[in-house]
Coordinates of C-alpha atoms (C1' of nucleotides) and ligand atoms in Angstrom, one line a residue:
Chain A
M1 CA 0.0 0.0 0.1
T2 CA 1.5 3.6 -0.7
T3 CA 1.2 6.9 1.5
A4 CA -1.9 7.8 -0.8
E5 CA -3.8 4.6 -0.8
E6 CA -3.3 4.5 3.3
N7 CA -4.4 7.6 3.8
Y8 CA -7.2 7.3 1.4
L9 CA -8.3 4.1 3.4
K10 CA -8.5 5.2 7.2
A11 CA -10.9 8.5 5.3
I12 CA -12.5 5.9 4.0
Y13 CA -12.5 3.8 7.6
H14 CA -13.3 6.7 9.9
L15 CA -16.2 7.9 7.5
S16 CA -17.8 4.2 8.2
E17 CA -17.2 4.6 11.6
G18 CA -20.8 5.9 12.8
G19 CA -22.0 2.5 11.8
K20 CA -22.9 4.3 8.2
K21 CA -23.2 0.8 6.1
S22 CA -22.0 2.8 2.6
V23 CA -19.9 6.3 2.1
S24 CA -20.3 8.4 -1.2
T25 CA -17.3 9.6 -3.2
N26 CA -18.3 12.8 -2.0
D27 CA -17.9 12.2 1.6
V28 CA -14.7 10.5 0.4
A29 CA -13.3 14.1 -1.6
G30 CA -14.9 16.1 1.3
A31 CA -12.0 14.1 4.0
M32 CA -9.1 14.2 1.2
K33 CA -9.5 17.5 0.4
T34 CA -9.2 16.1 -3.5
K35 CA -12.2 16.2 -6.1
P36 CA -14.6 13.4 -6.8
A37 CA -12.8 12.6 -10.0
S38 CA -9.8 11.9 -8.3
V39 CA -11.6 10.0 -5.8
S40 CA -13.4 7.6 -8.6
D41 CA -9.7 6.9 -9.3
M42 CA -8.8 5.6 -6.2
L43 CA -11.9 3.7 -5.0
R44 CA -11.4 1.7 -8.2
K45 CA -7.9 1.0 -7.2
L46 CA -8.8 0.2 -3.5
G47 CA -11.4 -1.8 -4.8
E48 CA -8.8 -4.1 -7.3
K49 CA -7.3 -4.8 -3.7
E50 CA -10.0 -5.7 -2.0
V51 CA -9.9 -3.8 0.2
I52 CA -13.3 -1.9 -0.2
E53 CA -16.3 -3.5 -2.1
Y54 CA -17.0 -0.6 -4.4
R55 CA -20.3 -0.7 -6.9
K56 CA -19.6 2.6 -8.9
Y57 CA -22.7 5.4 -8.0
Y58 CA -23.4 3.6 -5.2
G59 CA -20.4 3.9 -2.4
V60 CA -18.5 2.3 -0.8
H61 CA -18.3 -0.2 1.7
I62 CA -14.8 -1.3 3.7
T63 CA -13.9 -5.0 3.9
D64 CA -12.6 -6.9 6.9
E65 CA -9.3 -6.9 5.3
G66 CA -9.6 -2.7 4.6
K67 CA -10.8 -2.4 8.6
K68 CA -7.6 -4.6 9.6
Q69 CA -5.1 -2.3 7.8
A70 CA -6.6 1.0 8.2
L71 CA -6.1 -0.1 11.7
Q72 CA -3.1 -0.9 11.4
T73 CA -2.1 2.9 10.4
I74 CA -4.2 4.4 13.4
R75 CA -2.3 2.2 15.5
K76 CA 0.6 3.5 14.4
H77 CA -0.5 7.3 14.0
R78 CA -1.6 7.3 17.7
L79 CA 0.8 5.6 18.8
W80 CA 3.7 8.3 17.5
E81 CA 1.3 10.7 18.7
V82 CA 1.8 9.7 22.1
F83 CA 5.5 9.8 21.8
L84 CA 5.9 13.0 20.5
V85 CA 3.5 14.1 24.1
D86 CA 5.5 11.6 26.2
K87 CA 8.4 11.9 25.0
L88 CA 8.9 14.9 23.4
N89 CA 7.4 17.1 24.7
F90 CA 4.4 18.2 22.0
A91 CA 1.7 19.8 22.9
W92 CA -1.7 17.9 22.2
D93 CA -2.9 20.3 19.7
E94 CA 0.7 20.3 17.6
V95 CA 0.9 16.5 16.9
H96 CA -1.6 15.1 14.3
E97 CA 0.5 17.1 10.8
V98 CA 3.8 15.0 11.7
A99 CA 1.9 12.0 13.1
E100 CA 0.2 11.6 9.4
E101 CA 3.7 11.1 8.3
L102 CA 5.0 9.1 10.3
E103 CA 2.4 6.8 10.4
H104 CA 3.0 5.8 6.7
I105 CA 7.4 4.6 8.0
Q106 CA 7.0 0.5 6.7
S107 CA 8.6 -1.5 9.9
P108 CA 6.7 -3.8 12.3
L109 CA 9.7 -4.3 14.6
L110 CA 10.1 -0.1 14.8
I111 CA 6.0 -0.4 16.2
Q112 CA 6.4 -3.4 17.9
R113 CA 9.2 -1.3 19.5
L114 CA 7.8 1.8 20.0
D115 CA 4.4 0.5 21.7
A116 CA 6.7 -1.2 24.6
F117 CA 8.7 2.2 24.9
L118 CA 5.8 4.0 25.2
N119 CA 4.5 1.6 27.7
Y120 CA 1.7 -0.5 25.8
P121 CA -0.2 3.3 25.8
K122 CA -4.2 2.2 25.1
F123 CA -5.0 6.1 24.4
D124 CA -3.6 8.6 22.5
P125 CA -3.5 12.8 23.6
H126 CA -7.2 12.7 22.5
G127 CA -8.1 9.5 24.3
D128 CA -8.8 7.8 21.1
P129 CA -8.5 3.9 21.8
I130 CA -4.9 2.8 20.6
P131 CA -5.9 -0.4 18.7
D132 CA -3.8 -3.3 19.6
E133 CA -1.2 -5.1 16.9
F134 CA -4.3 -7.6 15.8
G135 CA -6.4 -4.0 14.8
D136 CA -8.8 -4.9 18.6
V137 CA -9.5 -1.7 20.0
K138 CA -11.5 -1.8 23.7
A139 CA -14.2 0.8 23.2
K140 CA -16.3 1.6 26.2
P141 CA -19.6 3.7 25.1
R142 CA -19.0 7.5 25.1
L143 CA -21.9 10.3 24.8
V144 CA -21.4 13.6 22.9
L145 CA -20.8 16.3 25.5
N146 CA -23.6 18.4 23.2
E147 CA -26.5 15.7 23.5
M148 CA -26.4 15.4 27.4
E149 CA -29.1 16.2 29.5
I150 CA -28.9 18.6 32.6
D151 CA -27.5 17.3 35.9
Q152 CA -25.6 14.5 33.8
M153 CA -22.2 14.2 35.0
G154 CA -18.9 12.3 33.2
Q155 CA -15.3 12.8 32.3
I156 CA -14.2 14.5 28.7
V157 CA -12.0 11.1 27.6
A158 CA -11.7 12.0 24.0
V159 CA -12.0 15.2 21.1
K160 CA -13.7 14.3 18.1
D161 CA -11.7 17.1 16.0
S162 CA -8.0 17.1 16.7
S163 CA -7.3 20.3 15.1
A164 CA -5.1 23.0 16.4
A165 CA -7.2 25.4 16.4
F166 CA -9.7 23.4 18.1
L167 CA -7.1 22.0 20.9
K168 CA -5.9 25.6 21.8
Y169 CA -9.1 26.6 21.9
L170 CA -10.0 23.7 25.1
D171 CA -6.8 24.3 26.4
K172 CA -7.6 28.2 26.5
V173 CA -10.7 27.4 28.5
G174 CA -9.3 24.8 30.5
A175 CA -11.2 21.8 28.8
Y176 CA -8.9 19.0 29.1
I177 CA -8.8 14.5 28.9
G178 CA -9.9 13.4 32.0
A179 CA -11.5 16.9 33.4
R180 CA -14.9 16.5 35.1
I181 CA -17.7 17.6 34.2
K182 CA -21.6 18.3 35.0
I183 CA -24.6 19.9 32.9
L184 CA -25.9 22.9 34.5
D185 CA -27.6 24.7 31.9
K186 CA -28.9 23.8 27.5
T187 CA -30.1 26.7 25.7
D188 CA -32.7 25.1 23.0
F189 CA -32.2 28.3 20.9
D190 CA -28.9 27.9 19.8
G191 CA -27.8 24.6 21.9
S192 CA -25.1 25.8 23.5
I193 CA -24.5 24.5 27.0
E194 CA -23.2 25.7 30.4
I195 CA -20.9 22.8 32.4
L196 CA -19.3 22.8 36.0
V197 CA -15.6 21.9 35.2
D198 CA -13.9 19.8 38.3
Q199 CA -16.7 20.9 40.4
K200 CA -15.2 24.5 40.2
K201 CA -15.0 26.1 37.6
N202 CA -18.5 27.3 35.5
L203 CA -18.2 27.1 31.2
F204 CA -20.0 28.1 28.7
M205 CA -19.6 27.0 25.0
S206 CA -21.5 26.7 21.5
K207 CA -23.4 23.4 20.3
E208 CA -20.2 23.1 18.1
V209 CA -17.7 22.6 20.5
A210 CA -19.5 20.5 22.3
A211 CA -20.3 18.9 19.7
N212 CA -16.8 17.5 18.9
I213 CA -16.5 16.4 22.9
L214 CA -16.6 13.1 24.0
I215 CA -17.6 11.9 27.8
Q216 CA -17.8 8.9 29.6
Q217 CA -20.0 8.3 32.1
S218 CA -18.9 7.5 35.7
Chain B
M1 CA 12.5 18.9 -2.0
T2 CA 10.9 16.2 -2.3
T3 CA 11.9 12.9 -0.8
A4 CA 13.4 11.6 -4.4
E5 CA 15.1 15.0 -4.8
E6 CA 16.8 14.9 -0.6
N7 CA 18.2 11.2 -1.4
Y8 CA 19.7 12.4 -4.7
L9 CA 21.5 15.5 -3.2
K10 CA 22.1 13.3 -0.4
A11 CA 23.9 10.4 -2.6
I12 CA 25.9 14.0 -4.4
Y13 CA 27.3 14.5 -0.9
H14 CA 28.8 11.4 0.3
L15 CA 30.4 10.4 -3.2
S16 CA 31.9 14.6 -2.9
E17 CA 32.9 13.4 0.2
G18 CA 36.4 12.2 -0.4
G19 CA 37.5 15.8 -1.9
K20 CA 36.5 15.3 -5.6
K21 CA 35.6 18.0 -6.9
S22 CA 32.3 16.2 -9.4
V23 CA 30.7 13.3 -9.4
S24 CA 29.4 11.9 -12.6
T25 CA 26.1 10.9 -13.7
N26 CA 27.4 7.3 -13.6
D27 CA 28.6 7.4 -10.1
V28 CA 25.7 8.5 -9.3
A29 CA 23.2 5.9 -10.8
G30 CA 25.3 3.6 -8.9
A31 CA 24.9 5.2 -5.6
M32 CA 20.9 5.6 -6.5
K33 CA 20.2 2.1 -7.8
T34 CA 18.9 4.0 -10.6
K35 CA 20.0 3.8 -14.6
P36 CA 22.2 7.3 -15.6
A37 CA 19.3 8.2 -17.8
S38 CA 16.7 9.2 -14.8
V39 CA 19.6 10.7 -12.8
S40 CA 20.0 12.9 -15.8
D41 CA 16.6 14.3 -15.5
M42 CA 16.7 14.5 -11.6
L43 CA 20.7 16.4 -12.2
R44 CA 18.7 19.1 -14.4
K45 CA 16.3 19.7 -11.7
L46 CA 18.5 19.8 -8.8
G47 CA 20.5 22.2 -11.2
E48 CA 17.6 24.4 -11.5
K49 CA 16.8 24.3 -7.8
E50 CA 20.3 25.3 -7.5
V51 CA 21.5 23.0 -4.9
I52 CA 23.9 21.7 -7.2
E53 CA 26.3 23.0 -10.3
Y54 CA 24.9 20.8 -13.7
R55 CA 27.6 21.5 -16.7
K56 CA 25.9 18.7 -19.1
Y57 CA 28.9 15.5 -20.0
Y58 CA 31.0 16.7 -17.3
G59 CA 29.3 16.2 -14.2
V60 CA 27.9 17.7 -11.2
H61 CA 29.6 19.7 -8.2
I62 CA 27.2 20.2 -5.1
T63 CA 26.4 23.9 -3.9
D64 CA 27.1 25.5 -0.3
E65 CA 23.6 25.9 0.1
G66 CA 22.9 21.8 -1.9
K67 CA 25.4 21.0 0.9
K68 CA 23.7 22.9 3.5
Q69 CA 21.0 21.1 2.5
A70 CA 22.3 17.6 2.5
L71 CA 23.7 18.2 5.9
Q72 CA 20.6 18.9 7.0
T73 CA 18.7 15.4 6.0
I74 CA 21.9 13.2 6.9
R75 CA 21.8 14.9 10.2
K76 CA 18.0 14.0 10.1
H77 CA 19.1 10.3 9.3
R78 CA 21.9 10.2 12.1
L79 CA 19.3 11.2 15.2
W80 CA 16.7 8.6 13.8
E81 CA 19.3 6.4 14.3
V82 CA 20.3 6.7 17.5
F83 CA 17.6 6.3 18.4
L84 CA 16.5 3.5 17.6
V85 CA 19.2 2.0 18.9
D86 CA 19.6 3.9 22.0
K87 CA 15.8 4.1 23.0
L88 CA 14.3 1.3 21.1
N89 CA 16.9 -1.3 21.2
F90 CA 17.5 -1.7 17.5
A91 CA 20.7 -3.3 16.7
W92 CA 23.1 -1.3 14.6
D93 CA 22.8 -3.4 11.2
E94 CA 18.7 -3.1 12.1
V95 CA 19.1 0.7 11.4
H96 CA 19.4 2.1 8.0
E97 CA 16.9 1.2 5.9
V98 CA 14.5 3.1 8.6
A99 CA 16.4 6.0 8.8
E100 CA 16.6 6.2 5.3
E101 CA 12.6 6.6 5.3
L102 CA 12.3 8.4 8.8
E103 CA 15.1 11.0 7.6
H104 CA 12.0 12.5 4.9
I105 CA 9.9 13.8 7.7
Q106 CA 9.4 17.1 7.7
S107 CA 9.4 18.8 11.1
P108 CA 12.0 21.1 12.5
L109 CA 9.8 21.1 16.1
L110 CA 10.1 17.6 15.7
I111 CA 14.3 16.7 14.6
Q112 CA 15.3 19.9 17.3
R113 CA 13.2 17.9 20.6
L114 CA 14.6 14.7 19.2
D115 CA 17.8 15.4 19.9
A116 CA 17.8 16.7 22.6
F117 CA 16.0 13.7 23.9
L118 CA 19.1 12.5 22.9
N119 CA 21.0 14.5 24.8
Y120 CA 22.5 16.4 21.7
P121 CA 24.7 12.8 20.6
K122 CA 28.1 13.7 18.5
F123 CA 28.4 10.3 16.5
D124 CA 25.9 7.8 14.7
P125 CA 25.4 4.0 16.0
H126 CA 28.1 3.5 13.4
G127 CA 30.6 6.2 15.1
D128 CA 29.5 9.1 12.0
P129 CA 29.3 12.2 13.1
I130 CA 26.0 14.3 13.6
P131 CA 25.7 17.8 12.2
D132 CA 24.6 20.7 14.7
E133 CA 21.1 22.6 13.3
F134 CA 23.3 25.0 11.1
G135 CA 25.4 21.8 9.2
D136 CA 28.7 21.9 11.4
V137 CA 30.6 18.5 11.4
K138 CA 33.0 18.2 14.2
A139 CA 35.7 15.8 12.1
K140 CA 38.8 14.7 14.0
P141 CA 41.1 13.1 11.3
R142 CA 40.6 9.3 11.1
L143 CA 42.7 6.4 8.8
V144 CA 41.2 3.8 7.4
L145 CA 42.0 0.2 8.4
N146 CA 44.0 -1.5 6.2
E147 CA 46.2 1.6 5.2
M148 CA 47.6 1.5 8.9
E149 CA 51.2 -0.1 9.5
I150 CA 52.4 -2.7 11.4
D151 CA 52.4 -1.2 15.0
Q152 CA 50.4 0.9 14.8
M153 CA 47.5 1.5 17.4
G154 CA 44.1 3.1 17.3
Q155 CA 40.7 2.5 18.4
I156 CA 38.0 2.0 15.6
V157 CA 35.2 5.2 15.1
A158 CA 33.2 4.4 12.6
V159 CA 32.6 2.1 9.7
K160 CA 32.3 3.0 6.3
D161 CA 29.5 0.5 4.9
S162 CA 26.3 0.8 7.3
S163 CA 25.1 -2.8 5.6
A164 CA 23.2 -5.0 7.5
A165 CA 25.7 -7.6 6.3
F166 CA 28.3 -6.3 7.1
L167 CA 27.9 -4.8 10.8
K168 CA 26.5 -8.2 11.2
Y169 CA 30.2 -9.9 10.3
L170 CA 31.3 -7.3 12.6
D171 CA 29.4 -8.3 15.5
K172 CA 30.5 -11.7 15.0
V173 CA 34.3 -11.9 15.0
G174 CA 33.8 -8.9 17.6
A175 CA 34.9 -5.8 16.1
Y176 CA 32.9 -2.8 17.7
I177 CA 33.2 1.2 17.3
G178 CA 35.2 1.5 21.0
A179 CA 37.8 -1.1 20.7
R180 CA 41.1 -0.4 20.5
I181 CA 43.2 -2.0 18.3
K182 CA 47.4 -2.9 17.1
I183 CA 47.9 -3.9 14.3
L184 CA 50.3 -6.9 14.5
D185 CA 50.5 -8.5 10.4
K186 CA 50.3 -7.6 7.0
T187 CA 50.2 -9.5 4.1
D188 CA 51.0 -7.8 1.0
F189 CA 49.8 -10.5 -1.0
D190 CA 45.9 -9.7 -0.6
G191 CA 46.4 -7.1 1.6
S192 CA 44.6 -8.6 4.1
I193 CA 45.6 -8.0 7.9
E194 CA 45.8 -9.2 11.5
I195 CA 45.0 -7.4 14.3
L196 CA 45.1 -7.6 18.3
V197 CA 41.2 -6.4 19.4
D198 CA 41.6 -5.2 22.9
Q199 CA 44.9 -6.3 24.5
K200 CA 43.4 -9.8 24.2
K201 CA 41.5 -11.1 20.8
N202 CA 44.0 -11.6 17.5
L203 CA 41.8 -10.8 14.6
F204 CA 42.3 -12.0 11.0
M205 CA 40.4 -10.1 8.5
S206 CA 40.5 -9.3 4.3
K207 CA 41.5 -6.5 2.7
E208 CA 38.1 -5.6 1.7
V209 CA 36.8 -5.6 5.0
A210 CA 39.4 -3.5 6.4
A211 CA 38.6 -1.1 4.0
N212 CA 35.0 -0.3 5.3
I213 CA 37.0 0.4 9.3
L214 CA 37.7 3.6 10.3
I215 CA 40.6 4.5 12.9
Q216 CA 41.7 7.3 15.1
Q217 CA 44.6 6.7 16.7
S218 CA 44.8 7.9 20.3
Chain C
dT1 C1' -44.1 10.0 -14.8
dC2 C1' -41.0 12.6 -16.7
dA3 C1' -38.1 16.9 -16.3
dT4 C1' -34.1 19.0 -13.4
dT5 C1' -30.7 18.6 -9.7
dT6 C1' -27.1 16.9 -8.3
dT7 C1' -23.6 13.4 -7.9
dT8 C1' -20.6 10.4 -9.9
dT9 C1' -18.0 8.9 -13.7
dT10 C1' -14.7 9.5 -17.7
dA11 C1' -11.7 11.6 -20.9
dG12 C1' -8.0 14.0 -21.5
dT13 C1' -4.1 16.8 -19.6
dC14 C1' 0.0 17.2 -16.6
dT15 C1' 3.8 16.4 -12.6
dA16 C1' 7.0 13.4 -10.7
dG17 C1' 10.1 9.8 -11.3
dG18 C1' 11.4 5.8 -13.3
dC19 C1' 12.7 2.7 -17.1
dT20 C1' 14.6 1.6 -22.6
dA21 C1' 16.3 2.2 -27.1
dA22 C1' 18.1 5.7 -29.8
dT23 C1' 21.8 9.2 -30.4
dT24 C1' 25.0 12.0 -29.1
dA25 C1' 29.5 14.1 -26.5
dT26 C1' 33.2 12.6 -24.7
dT27 C1' 37.8 9.8 -24.2
dA28 C1' 40.5 6.9 -25.0
dT29 C1' 43.9 3.5 -28.8
dT30 C1' 45.5 2.9 -32.6
Chain D
dA1 C1' 43.9 12.4 -36.2
dA2 C1' 41.0 8.7 -37.0
dT3 C1' 38.0 5.5 -35.3
dA4 C1' 37.1 2.8 -31.2
dA5 C1' 35.2 2.7 -26.9
dT6 C1' 32.7 5.2 -22.7
dA7 C1' 29.3 8.1 -21.1
dA8 C1' 25.9 11.0 -20.5
dT9 C1' 21.4 12.6 -22.5
dT10 C1' 17.7 12.4 -25.1
dA11 C1' 13.2 10.9 -27.5
dG12 C1' 9.5 8.2 -26.3
dC13 C1' 6.7 5.4 -22.8
dC14 C1' 4.7 4.2 -18.5
dT15 C1' 2.7 3.9 -13.6
dA16 C1' 0.8 6.6 -9.6
dG17 C1' -1.9 10.7 -8.4
dA18 C1' -3.7 15.3 -8.8
dC19 C1' -6.8 18.1 -12.3
dT20 C1' -10.8 19.9 -16.0
dA21 C1' -14.4 19.6 -18.7
dA22 C1' -18.1 16.6 -20.0
dA23 C1' -21.0 13.2 -20.0
dA24 C1' -23.8 9.7 -17.9
dA25 C1' -26.1 7.9 -14.1
dA26 C1' -29.4 8.5 -10.0
dA27 C1' -32.1 11.2 -7.1
dT28 C1' -35.4 14.8 -6.4
dG29 C1' -39.9 16.8 -7.0
dA30 C1' -43.9 19.2 -9.9
Ligands
MN301 MN1 -1.5 10.2 7.0
MN302 MN1 -5.1 11.8 17.5
MN303 MN1 16.0 8.3 2.5
MN304 MN1 24.6 5.1 10.4

DNA sequence: TCATTTTTTTAGTCTAGGCTAATTATTATT
DNA sequence: AATAATAATTAGCCTAGACTAAAAAAATGA
């Protein structure tokens, strides 16, 4: 698999995650920031490699083999992110782009040793689970913050958006992975919410922000 | 610079190292394991970027700017090799191929942090000096083992060949960076030599092997 | 249902980096 | 100095991965 193929397959995997059976050409183009015409071409190639099932005009469905390969790339991406944050003192908003390159280095030994060196981490700096070498991820149920009800409580365990802009914003307002939160108020009009962080700090946030924060109930 | 351009420029830099003013198309093709026709094409491109001076039919000369860029790639390569050996417990014969990929990751911050994490190493696992961030290398005079005379002494400080085959051979016979050696005998007929390692072990080696071992006199 | 809109694919073009075969320049040898 | 050998370049082709414009299929909705 080339770097481009790995990136496409990973995008298709992520687009399929919400349990969607099929992913459209336009969806992939959006995720990859390429044109639909380029996507059609790539889908044909990935179809021939049998990592996806591709029916012209009807979108694409990732195969078990494809899922396995995508999870390997994701594993590598997240392990490198842990390395950058834990060992090289990168901030959590600085790691995504570099990991996007590092994930394509081809060396099973490297990843095995890196995993050991990092002490077999289970989550990356954004709270996302790291698949094991067989592609198994232990997924605990998580809620999206903007869908929680008043008085519900929980802990921030992950973010959906790993862009520097979003993560810097969270840093600024004091939201972080592990923070204990409680829903204080919700505004029907715009969907914005008010939460209590660590039993001491009130925090208002827009629906857009809350929709990118994942909560686990304790 | 693309990965391919970086690899070519590095090869040209290494081929120029012996003080040779100009490097031939065939030399580059040999080092890169590509055909001369492909090299001609690349030389034109590198010439346009002014990292080399290219006169058709008369070989190529690396510019100061080219040297600077090559040294940055070499710096990255060698830092990654140190990381693999010191932190991930790779053997010195296992690192070259992986470093060949890692050296192309584009992130100045990454290299700066990696350097600090490794405690600013001055040499890679093969004894080669690591250029600093300005491209400066501190080069101490080194002799090639097969050119030394009987009774001369010194320390193995580096190897010229970083292939797994060669390094595994050195492991097997007990030669390593840092070993103190003394020339016991030389055979004119085939250039083979006998050395004493660490004042206790006699070691015979062919001219070919000795020609890839670098000695610093103490 | 049938026309319009939207989505997707195809056709054709481009660049990077390879290749082979043919040509040309340089170097070596009579 | 002329010819032969060698080295290097050019010409033409290929694949991967992008793109635009045109064509075709599917979805929408009057
Ligand atoms: Mn990537
Ligand atoms: Mn992440
Ligand atoms: Mn390389
Ligand atoms: Mn090395």
